[in-house]
Amino acid sequence: MPIYPLRKLAERPNASVANEWLEKIEAAIDDDAMDRSDTCRKILCEIAYPQYADNWESAVMDQSVAPGTRLALASLDPRNITLEPEYYAECDEEKFRRVKPLLWLWYSFDRTPLGGQNIELGVKLRRVLAPRIFKRCGKNFKAFQHVEFSFGYNMEVGDDVVVHRHVLLDDRGGIVLGNRVSISDYANIYSHTHSIVDQKDVTDAVTRLDDGVRITYHATVLAGVRVNEEGMVGAVAVATKDVRPYHVNVGIPAKSVRVKPNAPGGPLNLTTVKNL
């Protein structure tokens, strides 16, 4: 079977400007004298409405500016918008106050021409933001566009984790990702569940993806499930129960269909798996 490692591309012509911009953002976020909401607003205004970057405050109040434009300008400041997790009863207001501007910057950047599918710059910006949002973030974290969280501050992430496009990481009850975890496009990882009798009856449960786990395209892992070391959840599968180490689970609900050939002691065949 051929191996296709990722290509290394030549440095972009605007690399020096991009690095300067990222360094400026990192310094501003870490400066306790600066309000993170103001920092977020200034960054987004510079990107989305550069003509108002120097007079944002007056433009928001200027009645000669179209109301929709004034609302759009105001929404660049995270204090003027609400995110769904703020309505959750278990939201820690102090923790969320710290991370909300960074979440809003993350989400909003992905919807600008500068962000979008700009892979290199997007990955670098999210690497700046992730350690300042998550409870823990290891080295070489890589997230593509349109990844969303609940609180963000309940995320524990190991080294060399990759999260692809349009992934939902619902860390309401906590999500723990081990080293080398890979989560493919449109996957959903949940850590809360609702009673089938009363939707307001919510149970939070930590969901764990251990070292080397792969969650593939459009798959779902439900709250409280543990996908053990080197486990894999196949495309469109729904993991309702724990996945054993090195097992590949597929279907709805997901069940083991094989053991990976690199499993300690060698691979098992399908008949053996069904008899475990």
Coordinates of C-alpha atoms in Angstrom, one line a residue:
M1 CA 0.0 0.0 0.0
P2 CA 1.5 3.4 -1.0
I3 CA 2.3 5.9 1.7
Y4 CA 1.5 9.6 1.0
P5 CA 3.1 11.9 3.5
L6 CA 2.0 15.6 3.4
R7 CA 3.9 17.8 1.0
K8 CA 6.0 20.7 2.3
L9 CA 5.2 23.9 0.5
A10 CA 7.4 26.8 -0.1
E11 CA 7.0 29.8 2.2
R12 CA 4.2 32.2 1.1
P13 CA 5.3 35.7 -0.2
N14 CA 3.4 37.3 2.6
A15 CA 4.8 35.1 5.4
S16 CA 6.6 37.9 7.2
V17 CA 3.4 40.0 7.4
A18 CA 1.5 36.9 8.6
N19 CA 4.0 36.2 11.3
E20 CA 4.0 39.8 12.4
W21 CA 0.2 39.8 12.6
L22 CA 0.2 36.5 14.7
E23 CA 2.9 37.8 17.1
K24 CA 0.9 41.0 17.6
I25 CA -2.3 39.0 18.4
E26 CA -0.4 36.7 20.8
A27 CA 1.1 39.6 22.7
A28 CA -2.3 41.4 22.9
I29 CA -4.1 38.4 24.2
D30 CA -1.5 37.8 26.9
D31 CA -1.4 41.4 28.0
D32 CA -3.4 41.5 31.2
A33 CA -3.7 45.3 30.8
M34 CA -5.7 44.8 27.6
D35 CA -9.4 43.7 27.5
R36 CA -9.7 40.6 25.4
S37 CA -13.1 41.7 24.0
D38 CA -11.5 45.0 22.8
T39 CA -8.6 43.0 21.3
C40 CA -11.0 40.6 19.5
R41 CA -13.1 43.5 18.1
K42 CA -10.0 45.4 16.8
I43 CA -8.6 42.3 15.1
L44 CA -12.0 41.5 13.4
C45 CA -12.7 45.1 12.4
E46 CA -9.3 45.4 10.8
I47 CA -10.1 42.2 8.7
A48 CA -13.8 42.7 8.0
Y49 CA -14.4 46.5 8.0
P50 CA -10.9 48.1 7.6
Q51 CA -12.6 51.5 6.7
Y52 CA -14.0 51.6 10.3
A53 CA -10.9 50.3 12.0
D54 CA -9.9 53.7 13.4
N55 CA -13.4 55.0 14.2
W56 CA -15.4 51.9 15.2
E57 CA -16.9 53.5 18.3
S58 CA -18.3 56.5 16.4
A59 CA -19.4 54.4 13.5
V60 CA -21.5 52.1 15.7
M61 CA -23.3 55.2 17.1
D62 CA -23.6 57.1 13.7
Q63 CA -27.2 57.1 12.6
S64 CA -26.2 58.0 9.1
V65 CA -24.6 54.5 8.8
A66 CA -27.1 51.8 7.8
P67 CA -28.6 49.9 10.8
G68 CA -27.5 46.5 9.4
T69 CA -23.9 47.8 9.1
R70 CA -24.0 49.3 12.6
L71 CA -25.2 45.9 14.0
A72 CA -22.5 44.1 12.0
L73 CA -19.9 46.4 13.4
A74 CA -21.2 46.0 16.9
S75 CA -21.2 42.3 16.7
L76 CA -17.4 42.3 16.2
D77 CA -17.3 42.9 19.9
P78 CA -18.1 39.6 21.7
R79 CA -19.9 41.6 24.5
N80 CA -22.6 42.4 21.9
I81 CA -23.4 38.8 21.0
T82 CA -24.4 35.7 22.8
L83 CA -23.2 32.1 22.3
E84 CA -25.3 29.1 23.0
P85 CA -23.2 27.8 26.0
E86 CA -23.9 31.0 27.9
Y87 CA -27.5 29.8 28.3
Y88 CA -26.4 26.5 29.9
A89 CA -27.0 26.3 33.6
E90 CA -23.5 24.8 34.3
C91 CA -21.7 27.6 32.5
D92 CA -18.9 29.0 34.7
E93 CA -19.3 32.7 34.0
E94 CA -15.8 33.6 35.0
K95 CA -14.1 31.0 32.9
F96 CA -16.3 31.7 29.9
R97 CA -15.8 35.4 30.2
R98 CA -12.1 34.7 29.6
V99 CA -12.4 32.5 26.6
K100 CA -15.5 33.9 24.9
P101 CA -13.5 36.6 23.0
L102 CA -11.1 34.0 21.8
L103 CA -13.9 31.7 20.7
W104 CA -15.6 34.5 18.9
L105 CA -12.3 35.4 17.1
W106 CA -11.8 31.8 16.1
Y107 CA -15.3 31.4 14.7
S108 CA -15.4 34.8 13.0
F109 CA -12.0 34.5 11.4
D110 CA -13.2 31.3 9.7
R111 CA -16.0 33.2 8.1
T112 CA -13.8 36.0 6.6
P113 CA -12.0 36.1 3.3
L114 CA -8.7 36.1 5.2
G115 CA -9.7 33.0 7.0
G116 CA -12.0 30.6 5.1
Q117 CA -9.8 27.9 3.6
N118 CA -6.5 29.7 4.2
I119 CA -5.0 26.6 5.7
E120 CA -1.5 27.7 6.9
L121 CA -2.6 31.0 8.5
G122 CA -5.7 29.4 9.9
V123 CA -3.8 26.6 11.6
K124 CA -1.3 29.0 13.0
L125 CA -3.9 31.4 14.4
R126 CA -5.8 28.5 16.0
R127 CA -2.5 27.3 17.6
V128 CA -2.2 30.7 19.2
L129 CA -5.8 30.6 20.5
A130 CA -6.2 26.9 21.5
P131 CA -3.8 26.9 24.5
R132 CA -5.5 30.0 25.8
I133 CA -9.0 28.5 25.5
F134 CA -8.5 24.8 26.5
K135 CA -7.8 23.4 29.9
R136 CA -4.7 21.8 28.4
C137 CA -3.3 21.8 24.9
G138 CA -0.3 19.8 23.8
K139 CA 2.2 20.6 21.0
N140 CA 1.5 20.6 17.3
F141 CA -2.3 21.0 17.7
K142 CA -3.8 21.3 14.2
A143 CA -7.4 22.4 13.6
F144 CA -8.9 23.2 10.2
Q145 CA -11.8 25.6 9.5
H146 CA -15.2 25.7 11.2
V147 CA -14.4 23.6 14.3
E148 CA -16.8 24.6 17.2
F149 CA -16.9 23.9 20.9
S150 CA -19.3 24.3 23.7
F151 CA -17.3 26.0 26.5
G152 CA -13.8 25.3 25.2
Y153 CA -12.4 25.5 28.7
N154 CA -13.3 21.8 29.3
M155 CA -11.1 20.6 26.5
E156 CA -7.9 18.6 27.4
V157 CA -5.8 17.9 24.3
G158 CA -2.6 15.9 24.0
D159 CA 0.2 16.2 21.4
D160 CA -0.1 16.0 17.6
V161 CA -3.9 16.1 17.6
V162 CA -5.6 16.9 14.3
V163 CA -9.2 18.1 14.0
H164 CA -10.6 18.5 10.5
R165 CA -13.3 20.7 9.0
H166 CA -16.8 21.3 10.5
V167 CA -16.2 19.2 13.7
L168 CA -18.3 19.8 16.8
L169 CA -16.5 19.2 20.1
D170 CA -19.2 19.5 22.7
D171 CA -17.0 19.8 25.9
R172 CA -20.0 20.7 28.1
G173 CA -19.2 17.7 30.3
G174 CA -15.5 17.5 29.3
I175 CA -13.6 16.0 26.4
V176 CA -10.1 14.4 26.8
L177 CA -8.1 13.8 23.7
G178 CA -4.9 11.8 23.9
N179 CA -1.8 12.1 21.8
R180 CA -2.1 11.6 18.0
V181 CA -5.9 11.7 18.0
S182 CA -7.4 12.4 14.5
I183 CA -11.0 13.6 14.1
S184 CA -12.2 13.7 10.5
D185 CA -14.6 16.1 8.8
Y186 CA -18.1 16.6 10.1
A187 CA -17.6 14.4 13.2
N188 CA -19.5 15.1 16.4
I189 CA -18.0 14.4 19.9
Y190 CA -20.6 14.9 22.7
S191 CA -20.2 15.1 26.4
H192 CA -23.8 15.8 27.5
T193 CA -27.0 14.0 26.9
H194 CA -30.7 14.7 27.4
S195 CA -33.4 12.5 29.1
I196 CA -35.9 11.0 26.6
V197 CA -38.6 12.1 29.0
D198 CA -37.6 15.7 29.8
Q199 CA -35.3 17.6 27.5
K200 CA -34.3 19.9 30.4
D201 CA -32.9 16.8 32.3
V202 CA -29.3 17.0 31.2
T203 CA -26.5 14.6 32.2
D204 CA -22.9 15.6 31.6
A205 CA -20.2 12.9 31.2
V206 CA -16.6 13.1 30.2
T207 CA -15.8 11.6 26.8
R208 CA -12.3 10.3 26.2
L209 CA -10.4 9.5 23.0
D210 CA -7.2 7.8 24.0
D211 CA -3.8 7.9 22.2
G212 CA -3.9 7.1 18.5
V213 CA -7.7 7.2 18.2
R214 CA -9.3 7.9 14.8
I215 CA -12.9 9.2 14.5
T216 CA -13.7 9.2 10.8
Y217 CA -16.0 11.1 8.5
H218 CA -19.4 12.1 9.8
A219 CA -19.1 9.8 12.8
T220 CA -20.6 10.6 16.2
V221 CA -19.3 9.7 19.7
L222 CA -21.9 10.1 22.4
A223 CA -21.4 11.4 25.9
G224 CA -19.4 9.3 28.4
V225 CA -18.0 7.0 25.7
R226 CA -14.3 6.0 25.9
V227 CA -12.6 5.1 22.6
N228 CA -9.5 3.3 23.9
E229 CA -6.0 3.4 22.5
E230 CA -5.7 3.1 18.7
G231 CA -9.5 2.5 18.5
M232 CA -11.4 3.7 15.4
V233 CA -15.0 4.7 14.8
G234 CA -15.9 4.3 11.1
A235 CA -17.6 6.7 8.8
V236 CA -21.2 7.7 9.8
A237 CA -21.0 5.3 12.8
V238 CA -22.5 6.3 16.2
A239 CA -20.4 5.1 19.2
T240 CA -22.9 4.6 22.0
K241 CA -20.5 2.4 24.1
D242 CA -16.8 2.1 24.7
V243 CA -14.5 1.1 21.9
R244 CA -11.9 -1.5 22.8
P245 CA -8.2 -0.9 22.1
Y246 CA -7.2 -1.4 18.4
H247 CA -10.8 -2.3 17.5
V248 CA -12.6 -0.8 14.5
N249 CA -16.3 -0.1 15.3
V250 CA -18.8 0.7 12.5
G251 CA -22.5 1.1 12.1
I252 CA -25.4 2.5 14.2
P253 CA -25.0 1.7 17.0
A254 CA -21.3 1.1 16.3
K255 CA -20.0 -2.4 16.9
S256 CA -16.6 -4.0 16.4
V257 CA -15.9 -5.6 13.0
R258 CA -12.2 -6.1 13.1
V259 CA -9.0 -5.5 15.1
K260 CA -6.2 -3.4 13.6
P261 CA -3.3 -5.5 12.2
N262 CA -0.9 -3.5 14.4
A263 CA -2.6 -4.7 17.6
P264 CA -0.3 -6.2 20.2
G265 CA -0.2 -10.0 19.6
G266 CA -1.3 -9.6 16.0
P267 CA -4.7 -9.1 14.3
L268 CA -7.8 -11.0 15.1
N269 CA -10.3 -12.1 12.4
L270 CA -13.9 -11.2 12.3
T271 CA -15.1 -14.5 13.8
T272 CA -12.8 -14.1 16.8
V273 CA -14.0 -10.5 17.3
K274 CA -17.7 -11.5 17.4
N275 CA -16.9 -14.2 20.0
L276 CA -15.1 -11.8 22.3

